[in-house]
Coordinates of C-alpha atoms in Angstrom, one line a residue:
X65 CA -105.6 54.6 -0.6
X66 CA -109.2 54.4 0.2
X67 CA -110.9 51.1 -1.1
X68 CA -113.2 50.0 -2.8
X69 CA -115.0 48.5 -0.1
X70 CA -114.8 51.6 1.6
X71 CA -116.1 53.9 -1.2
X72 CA -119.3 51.3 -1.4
X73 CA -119.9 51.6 2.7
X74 CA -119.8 55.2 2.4
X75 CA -122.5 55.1 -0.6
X76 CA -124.8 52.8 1.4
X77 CA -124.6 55.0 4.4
X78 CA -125.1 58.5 2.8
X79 CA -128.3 56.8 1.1
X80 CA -129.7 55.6 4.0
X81 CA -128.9 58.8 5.8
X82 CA -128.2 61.5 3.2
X83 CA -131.3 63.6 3.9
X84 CA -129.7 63.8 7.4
X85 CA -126.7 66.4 5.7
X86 CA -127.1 69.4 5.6
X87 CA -126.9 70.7 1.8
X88 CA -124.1 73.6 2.4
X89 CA -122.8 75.9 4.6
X90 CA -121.1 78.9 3.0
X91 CA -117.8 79.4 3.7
X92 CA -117.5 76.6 5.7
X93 CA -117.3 76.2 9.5
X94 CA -115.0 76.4 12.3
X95 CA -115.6 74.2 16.3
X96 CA -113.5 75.1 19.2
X97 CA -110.8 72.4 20.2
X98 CA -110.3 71.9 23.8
X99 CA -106.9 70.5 24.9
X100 CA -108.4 68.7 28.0
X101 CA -105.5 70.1 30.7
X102 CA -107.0 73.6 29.9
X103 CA -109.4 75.8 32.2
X104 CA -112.1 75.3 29.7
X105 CA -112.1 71.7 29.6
X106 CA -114.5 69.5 32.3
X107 CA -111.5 67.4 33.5
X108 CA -109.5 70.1 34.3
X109 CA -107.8 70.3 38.1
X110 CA -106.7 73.7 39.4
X111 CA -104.7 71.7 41.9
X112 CA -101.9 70.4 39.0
X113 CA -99.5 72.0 38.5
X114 CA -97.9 72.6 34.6
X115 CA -95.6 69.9 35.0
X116 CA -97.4 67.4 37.0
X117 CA -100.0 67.8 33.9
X118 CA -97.0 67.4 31.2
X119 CA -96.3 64.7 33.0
X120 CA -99.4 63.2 33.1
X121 CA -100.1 63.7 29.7
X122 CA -97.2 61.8 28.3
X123 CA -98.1 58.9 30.5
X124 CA -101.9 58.8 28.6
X125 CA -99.9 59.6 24.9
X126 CA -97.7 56.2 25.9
X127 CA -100.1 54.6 27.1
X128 CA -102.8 55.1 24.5
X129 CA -99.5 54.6 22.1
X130 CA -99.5 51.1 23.3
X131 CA -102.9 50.1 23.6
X132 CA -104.0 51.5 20.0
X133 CA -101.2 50.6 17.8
X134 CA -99.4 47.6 19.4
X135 CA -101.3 44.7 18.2
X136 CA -102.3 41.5 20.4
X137 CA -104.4 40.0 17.2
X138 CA -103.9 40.1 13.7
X139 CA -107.2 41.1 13.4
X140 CA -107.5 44.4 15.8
X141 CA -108.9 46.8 12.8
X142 CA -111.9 48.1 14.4
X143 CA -111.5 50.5 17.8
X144 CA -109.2 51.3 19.8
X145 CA -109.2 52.2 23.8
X146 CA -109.7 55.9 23.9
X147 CA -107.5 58.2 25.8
X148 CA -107.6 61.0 23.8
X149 CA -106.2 64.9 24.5
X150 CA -108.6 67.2 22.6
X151 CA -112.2 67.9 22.7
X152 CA -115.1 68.6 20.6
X153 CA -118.0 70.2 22.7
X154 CA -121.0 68.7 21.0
X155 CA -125.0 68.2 21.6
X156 CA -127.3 65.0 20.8
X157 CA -130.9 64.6 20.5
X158 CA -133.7 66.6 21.0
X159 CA -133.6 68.4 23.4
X160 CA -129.6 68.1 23.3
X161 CA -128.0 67.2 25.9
X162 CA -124.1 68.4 25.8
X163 CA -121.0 66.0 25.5
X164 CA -117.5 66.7 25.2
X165 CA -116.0 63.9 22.9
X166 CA -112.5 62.7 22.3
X167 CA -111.1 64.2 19.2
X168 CA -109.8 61.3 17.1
X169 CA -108.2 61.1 14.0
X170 CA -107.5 57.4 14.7
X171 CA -111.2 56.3 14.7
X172 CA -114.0 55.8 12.6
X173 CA -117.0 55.9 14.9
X174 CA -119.1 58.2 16.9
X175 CA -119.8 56.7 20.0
X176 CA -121.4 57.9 23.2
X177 CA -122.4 56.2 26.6
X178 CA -126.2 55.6 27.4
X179 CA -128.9 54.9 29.4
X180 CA -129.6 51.9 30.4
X181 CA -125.6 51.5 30.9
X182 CA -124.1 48.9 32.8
X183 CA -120.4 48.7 33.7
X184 CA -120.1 52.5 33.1
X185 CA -117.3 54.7 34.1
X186 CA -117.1 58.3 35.9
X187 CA -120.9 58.4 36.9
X188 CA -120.2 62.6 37.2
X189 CA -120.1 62.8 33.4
X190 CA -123.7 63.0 31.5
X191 CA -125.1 59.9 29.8
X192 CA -127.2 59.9 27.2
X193 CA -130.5 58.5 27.6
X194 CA -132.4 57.9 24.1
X195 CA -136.0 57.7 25.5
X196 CA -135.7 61.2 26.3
X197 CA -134.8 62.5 22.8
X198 CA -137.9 63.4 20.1
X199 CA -135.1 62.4 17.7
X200 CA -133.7 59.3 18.7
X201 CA -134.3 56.1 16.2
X202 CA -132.7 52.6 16.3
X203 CA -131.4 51.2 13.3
X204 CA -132.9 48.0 11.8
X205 CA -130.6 44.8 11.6
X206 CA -131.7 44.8 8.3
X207 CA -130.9 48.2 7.2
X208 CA -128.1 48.4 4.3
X209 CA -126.5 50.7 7.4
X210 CA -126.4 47.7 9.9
X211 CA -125.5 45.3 6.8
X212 CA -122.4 47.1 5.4
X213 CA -120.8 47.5 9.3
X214 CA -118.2 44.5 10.1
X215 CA -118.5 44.8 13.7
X216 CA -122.9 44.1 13.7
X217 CA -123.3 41.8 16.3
X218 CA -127.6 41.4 15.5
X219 CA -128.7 38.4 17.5
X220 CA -132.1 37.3 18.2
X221 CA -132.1 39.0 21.9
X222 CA -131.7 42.0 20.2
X223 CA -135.1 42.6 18.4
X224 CA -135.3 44.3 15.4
X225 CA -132.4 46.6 15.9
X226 CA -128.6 46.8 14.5
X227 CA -126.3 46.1 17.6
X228 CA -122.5 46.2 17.3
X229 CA -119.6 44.6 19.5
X230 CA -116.0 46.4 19.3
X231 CA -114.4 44.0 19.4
X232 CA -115.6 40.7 19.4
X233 CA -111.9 38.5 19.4
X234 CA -111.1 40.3 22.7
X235 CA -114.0 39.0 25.0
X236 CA -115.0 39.9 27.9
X237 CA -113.1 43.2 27.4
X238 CA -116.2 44.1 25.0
X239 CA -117.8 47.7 24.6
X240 CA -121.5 46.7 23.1
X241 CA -124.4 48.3 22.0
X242 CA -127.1 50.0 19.7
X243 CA -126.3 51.3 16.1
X244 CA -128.3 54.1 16.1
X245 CA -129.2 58.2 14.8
X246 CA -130.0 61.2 16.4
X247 CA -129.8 64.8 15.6
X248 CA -126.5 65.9 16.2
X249 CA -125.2 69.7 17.3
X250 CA -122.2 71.6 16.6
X251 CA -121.3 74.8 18.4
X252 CA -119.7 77.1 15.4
X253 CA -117.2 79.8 17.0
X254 CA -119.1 82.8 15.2
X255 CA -121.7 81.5 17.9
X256 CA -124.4 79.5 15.6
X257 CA -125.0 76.6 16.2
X258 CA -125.3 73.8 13.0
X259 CA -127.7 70.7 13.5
X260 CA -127.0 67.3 11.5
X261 CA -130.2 65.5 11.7
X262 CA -130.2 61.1 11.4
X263 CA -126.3 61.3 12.4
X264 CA -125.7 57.5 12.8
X265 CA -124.0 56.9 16.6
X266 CA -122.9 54.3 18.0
X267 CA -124.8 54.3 22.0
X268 CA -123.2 51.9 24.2
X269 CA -125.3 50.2 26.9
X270 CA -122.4 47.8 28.3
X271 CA -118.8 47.9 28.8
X272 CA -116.8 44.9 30.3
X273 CA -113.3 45.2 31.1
X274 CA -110.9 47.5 30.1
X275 CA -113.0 51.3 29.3
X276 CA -112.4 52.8 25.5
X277 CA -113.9 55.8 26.6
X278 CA -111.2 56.9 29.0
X279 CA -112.4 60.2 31.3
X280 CA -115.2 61.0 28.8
X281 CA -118.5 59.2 27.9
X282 CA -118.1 59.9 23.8
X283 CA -115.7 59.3 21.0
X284 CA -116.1 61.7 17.8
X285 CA -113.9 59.3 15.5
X286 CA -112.4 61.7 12.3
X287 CA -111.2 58.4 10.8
X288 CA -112.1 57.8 6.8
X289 CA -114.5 55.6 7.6
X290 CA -118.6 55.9 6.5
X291 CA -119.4 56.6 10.5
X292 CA -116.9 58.7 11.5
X293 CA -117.9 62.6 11.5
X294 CA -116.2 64.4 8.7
X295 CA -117.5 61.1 6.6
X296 CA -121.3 61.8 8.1
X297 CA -120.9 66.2 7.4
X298 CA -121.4 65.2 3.5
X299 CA -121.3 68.0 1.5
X300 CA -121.6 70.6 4.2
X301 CA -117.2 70.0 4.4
X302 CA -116.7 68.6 1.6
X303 CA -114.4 65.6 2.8
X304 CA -111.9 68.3 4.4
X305 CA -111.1 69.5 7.7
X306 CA -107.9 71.4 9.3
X307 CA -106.7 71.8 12.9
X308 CA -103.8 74.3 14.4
X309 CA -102.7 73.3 17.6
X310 CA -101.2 76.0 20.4
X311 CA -98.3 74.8 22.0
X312 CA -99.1 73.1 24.9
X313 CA -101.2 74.1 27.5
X314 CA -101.0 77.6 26.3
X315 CA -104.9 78.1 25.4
X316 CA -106.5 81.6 26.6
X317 CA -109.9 83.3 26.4
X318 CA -108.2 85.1 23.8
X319 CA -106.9 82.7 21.5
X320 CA -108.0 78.8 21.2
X321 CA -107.5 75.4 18.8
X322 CA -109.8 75.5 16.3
X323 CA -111.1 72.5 14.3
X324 CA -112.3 74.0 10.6
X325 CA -114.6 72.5 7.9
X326 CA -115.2 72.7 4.1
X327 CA -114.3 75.6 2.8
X328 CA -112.2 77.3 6.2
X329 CA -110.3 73.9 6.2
X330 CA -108.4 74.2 2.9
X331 CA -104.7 74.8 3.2
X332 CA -102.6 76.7 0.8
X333 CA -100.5 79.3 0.0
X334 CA -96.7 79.8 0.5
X335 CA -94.9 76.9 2.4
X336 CA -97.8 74.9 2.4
X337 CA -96.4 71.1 1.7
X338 CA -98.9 68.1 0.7
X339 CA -98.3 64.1 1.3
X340 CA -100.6 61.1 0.8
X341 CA -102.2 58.6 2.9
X342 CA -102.7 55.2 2.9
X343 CA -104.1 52.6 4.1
X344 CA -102.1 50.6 6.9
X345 CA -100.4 47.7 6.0
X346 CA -101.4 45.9 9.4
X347 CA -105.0 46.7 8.9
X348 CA -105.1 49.6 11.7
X349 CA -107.3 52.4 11.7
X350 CA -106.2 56.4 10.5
X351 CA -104.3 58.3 8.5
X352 CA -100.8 56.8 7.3
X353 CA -98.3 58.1 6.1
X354 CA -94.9 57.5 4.5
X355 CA -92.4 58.9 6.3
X356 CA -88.7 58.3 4.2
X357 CA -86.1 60.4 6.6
X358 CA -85.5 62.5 9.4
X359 CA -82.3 64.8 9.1
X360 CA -80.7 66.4 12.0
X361 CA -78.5 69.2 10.2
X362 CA -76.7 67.3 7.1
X363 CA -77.2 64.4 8.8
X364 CA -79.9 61.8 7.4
X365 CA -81.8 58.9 9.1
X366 CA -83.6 56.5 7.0
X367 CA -87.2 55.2 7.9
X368 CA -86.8 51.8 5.9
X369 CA -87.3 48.4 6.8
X370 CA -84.7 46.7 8.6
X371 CA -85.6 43.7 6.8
X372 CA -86.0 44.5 3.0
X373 CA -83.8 48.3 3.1
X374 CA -87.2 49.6 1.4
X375 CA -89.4 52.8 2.3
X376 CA -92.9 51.0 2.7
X377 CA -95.9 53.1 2.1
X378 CA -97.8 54.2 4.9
X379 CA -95.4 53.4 7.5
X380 CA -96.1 56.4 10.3
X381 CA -99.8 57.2 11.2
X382 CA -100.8 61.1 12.1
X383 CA -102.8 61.1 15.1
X384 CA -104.6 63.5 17.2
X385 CA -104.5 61.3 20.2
X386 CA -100.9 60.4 20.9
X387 CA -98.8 63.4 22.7
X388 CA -95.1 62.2 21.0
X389 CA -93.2 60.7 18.3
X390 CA -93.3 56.9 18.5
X391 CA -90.4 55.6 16.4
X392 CA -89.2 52.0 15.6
X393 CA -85.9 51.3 17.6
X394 CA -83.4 51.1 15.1
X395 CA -84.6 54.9 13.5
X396 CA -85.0 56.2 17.2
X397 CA -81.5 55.0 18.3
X398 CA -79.8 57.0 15.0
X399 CA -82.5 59.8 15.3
X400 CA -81.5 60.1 19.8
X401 CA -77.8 59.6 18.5
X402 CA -77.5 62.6 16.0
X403 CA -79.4 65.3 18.0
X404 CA -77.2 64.2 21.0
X405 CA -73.8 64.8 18.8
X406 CA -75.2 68.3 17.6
X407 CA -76.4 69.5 21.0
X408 CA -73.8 70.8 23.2
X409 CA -75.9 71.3 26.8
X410 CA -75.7 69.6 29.6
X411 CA -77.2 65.9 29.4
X412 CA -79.0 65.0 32.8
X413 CA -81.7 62.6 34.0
X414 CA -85.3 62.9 33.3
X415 CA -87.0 63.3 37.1
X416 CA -89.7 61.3 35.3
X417 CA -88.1 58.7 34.4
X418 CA -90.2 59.2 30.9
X419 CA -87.5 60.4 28.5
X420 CA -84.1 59.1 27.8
X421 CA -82.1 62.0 26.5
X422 CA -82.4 65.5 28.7
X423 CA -80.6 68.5 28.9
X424 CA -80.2 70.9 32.1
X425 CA -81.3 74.2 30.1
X426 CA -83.7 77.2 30.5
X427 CA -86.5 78.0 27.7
X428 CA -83.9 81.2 26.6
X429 CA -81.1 78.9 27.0
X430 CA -82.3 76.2 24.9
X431 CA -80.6 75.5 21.4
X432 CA -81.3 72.5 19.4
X433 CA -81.3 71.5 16.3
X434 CA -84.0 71.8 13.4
X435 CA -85.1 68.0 12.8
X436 CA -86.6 67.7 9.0
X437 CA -89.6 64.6 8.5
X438 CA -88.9 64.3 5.1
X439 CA -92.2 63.0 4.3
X440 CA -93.5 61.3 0.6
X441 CA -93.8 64.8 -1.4
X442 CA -93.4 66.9 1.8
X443 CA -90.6 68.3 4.1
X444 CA -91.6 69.6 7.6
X445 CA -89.2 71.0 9.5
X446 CA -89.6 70.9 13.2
X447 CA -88.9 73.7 15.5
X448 CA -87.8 73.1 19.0
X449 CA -91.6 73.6 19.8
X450 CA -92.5 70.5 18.6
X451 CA -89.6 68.3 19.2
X452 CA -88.5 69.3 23.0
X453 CA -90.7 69.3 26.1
X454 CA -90.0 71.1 29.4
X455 CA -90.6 68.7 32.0
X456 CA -89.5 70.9 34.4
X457 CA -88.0 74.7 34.8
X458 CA -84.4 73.6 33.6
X459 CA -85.1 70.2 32.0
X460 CA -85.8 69.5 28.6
X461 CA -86.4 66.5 27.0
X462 CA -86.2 64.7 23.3
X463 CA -90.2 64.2 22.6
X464 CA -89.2 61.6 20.6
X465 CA -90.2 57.7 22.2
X466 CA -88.2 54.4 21.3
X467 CA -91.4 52.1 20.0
X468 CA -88.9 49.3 20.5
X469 CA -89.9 46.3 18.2
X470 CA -93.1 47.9 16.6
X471 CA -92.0 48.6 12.8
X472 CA -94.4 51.8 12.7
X473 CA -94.2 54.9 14.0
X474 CA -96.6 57.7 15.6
X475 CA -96.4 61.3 14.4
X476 CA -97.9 62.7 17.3
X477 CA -99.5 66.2 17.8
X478 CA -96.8 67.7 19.8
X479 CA -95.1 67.7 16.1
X480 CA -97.7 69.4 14.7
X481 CA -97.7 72.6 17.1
X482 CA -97.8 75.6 15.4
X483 CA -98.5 74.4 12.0
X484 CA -102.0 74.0 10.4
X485 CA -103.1 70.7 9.4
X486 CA -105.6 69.8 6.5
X487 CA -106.8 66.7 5.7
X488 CA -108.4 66.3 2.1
X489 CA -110.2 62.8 2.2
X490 CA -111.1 63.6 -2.4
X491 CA -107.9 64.1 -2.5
X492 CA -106.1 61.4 -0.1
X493 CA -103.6 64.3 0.8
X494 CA -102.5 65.9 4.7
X495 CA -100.9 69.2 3.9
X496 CA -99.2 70.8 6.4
X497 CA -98.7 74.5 6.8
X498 CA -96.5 76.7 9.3
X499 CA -98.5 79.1 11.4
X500 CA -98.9 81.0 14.5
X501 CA -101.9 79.6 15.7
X502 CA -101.9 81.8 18.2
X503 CA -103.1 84.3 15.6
X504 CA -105.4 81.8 13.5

């Protein structure tokens, strides 16, 4: 649960910026959500074809797997390196200039590249620069903003304004620069667009080593946290927002993801399932949850700990970035084991090399079982949509990955095709929903 620590950050930030919220928006809002392997998204290449970009996207889900949730300190709370799949189309400053952010669940910030920037990555993507917005205003260092963030780096070099350092026990792999606010601009899909004036942003002038930004120049962080967006929208969503994700790579001018707000984000009605989150027991960043089974047919798998036999709270973390199911290897081995004894096609090799347990099958032919995530207060049960991927026309893998020795897991958004997703941050719930997104 939220703590609180966190409760009082949140206070001292709305207070400093609260008159930057806008009061209400009736109804509630919804954002288009761009999976960035579609034709609407900047890094698409006509050139790939659907499998090379399957492909390639389970190598950025493992990868950013690895690099946000494997720890190499006891202390890595703050960011993470950012590879994310789904975009937010979004304007700062005045005039705006227009970004398209990594969606993240898993972070807490908004960050964005700017000018001056040294080190920076992919000089074909816009960066920001702040003299050239009527908007733009630094942050003092002593601001109760810049005093209630952890990762404030204010030094005498840096004047009079907040500076952060993500993260500091990692040097020289360091992203740095200026806690700041600027109007920021949401692009509603019944064509309005909704300013947030004095949004607080983080604007990175420097980057050494590895980049958290991946591809783009901008993280929109959907975290709990006081900076992260949905904290920042105030009372214009109401601490909710919802997502339903179309399977994969299947987006259209006639039907999109949509990312909703306030009022459109509640979910309820028939089948609609709730669980709480919590806060991670190895001090990482998101939304966890407690996962306490999986059950292929009558068959049960227990998520406990190998060394206590217990369910701990907050032991799988939803995220919006990660492609697959990341499971520890004792659950994956008995999780691989019973779909393997159910299914009766023909096992073959991955081509890829990426999965361990394929079948030589056709998307008419394929039969598999239901898989269950029996959940704390919730059972989902997952269609083949969201636990098989095609990795080519007659392969078909298990989108499930063996975490090996990390005792967490990943429920990744390939799971959450087809369902819509609400997160209540009054209420500490996810609820879960099945749906056609094709027709939200």
């Amino acid at each position: 649960m939220a703590t609180l620590a966190h409760y009082a950050s949140l206070a001292l930030l709305l207070c400093i910026c609260g008159t930057s919220i806008v009061d209400s928006i009736n109804g509630g809002f919804s954002v288009d959500l761009i999976h960035r392997d579609s034709s609407r998204s900047p890094f698409y290449r006509p050139t790939e074809t659907h499998y090379e970009r399957v492909a390639n996207a389970v190598t950025r889900s493992n990868n950013h797997a690895n690099q946000a949730y494997v720890p190499t300190n006891t202390v890595q709370t703050t960011i993470k390196s950012v590879v994310g799949e789904y975009l937010i189309s979004y304007s700062i400053g005045t005039p705006p200039l227009q970004f398209f952010g990594d969606f993240n669940t898993g972070s807490d910030y908004i960050l964005l590249k700017c000018k001056p920037c040294e080190n920076c990555y992919n000089k074909t993507i816009p960066i920001f620069d702040p003299s050239k917005s009527k908007t733009y205003k630094t942050i003092p260092c002593n601001s109760s903003t810049c005093q209630s963030l952890s990762f404030r780096s204010c030094s005498s070099d840096s004047g009079q304004n907040c500076t952060y350092t993500f993260p500091k026990f990692l040097e020289p792999n360091v992203s740095q620069g200026v806690v700041s606010k600027d109007t920021l601009t949401l692009n509603s899909t019944n064509g309005s667009p909704i300013s947030f004036p004095r949004t607080v942003i983080g604007c990175e002038h420097k980057n050494t080593g590895i980049s958290m930004f991946g591809q783009t120049t901008s993280v929109v962080g959907l975290g709990n946290g006081p900076m992260s967006l949905i904290s920042q929208l105030g009372s214009s969503a109401g601490g909710k927002f919802s997502y339903c994700l179309l399977p994969m790579l299947s987006e259209s001018k006639n039907s999109s993801n949509k990312l909703n707000f306030g009022d459109d984000a509640v979910v309820s009605g028939d089948e609609t399932v709730s669980t709480p989150f919590f806060q991670s027991s190895l001090g990482l960043v998101g939304y966890w949850l407690t996962l306490e089974a999986f059950s292929v047919g009558n068959h049960r798998i227990e998520f406990a700990s190998s060394s206590s036999g217990s369910i701990e709270e907050g032991n799988i973390v939803i995220d919006s970035s990660v492609m697959l199911v990341h499971l520890p290897h004792d659950v994956y081995t008995k999780l691989e084991s019973a779909v393997a004894n159910v299914v009766k096609l023909k096992r073959v090799e991955d081509p890829n090399h990426q999965f361990s347990l394929c079948y030589k099958t056709t998307s008419e032919q394929l039969e598999v079982p239901i898989i269950t995530a029996h959940f704390k207060g919730a059972n989902i049960q997952l269609n083949a949509i969201n636990t098989f991927l095609f990795v080519s026309d007659e392969v078909a893998c298990l989108a499930f990955i063996d975490f090996e020795d990390i005792p967490v897991g990943i429920f990744g958004f390939l799971a959450q095709q087809n369902f819509l997703v609400g997160y209540d941050l009054k209420k500490n719930i996810v609820s879960f929903k099945p749906t056609d997104c094709t027709k939200h």
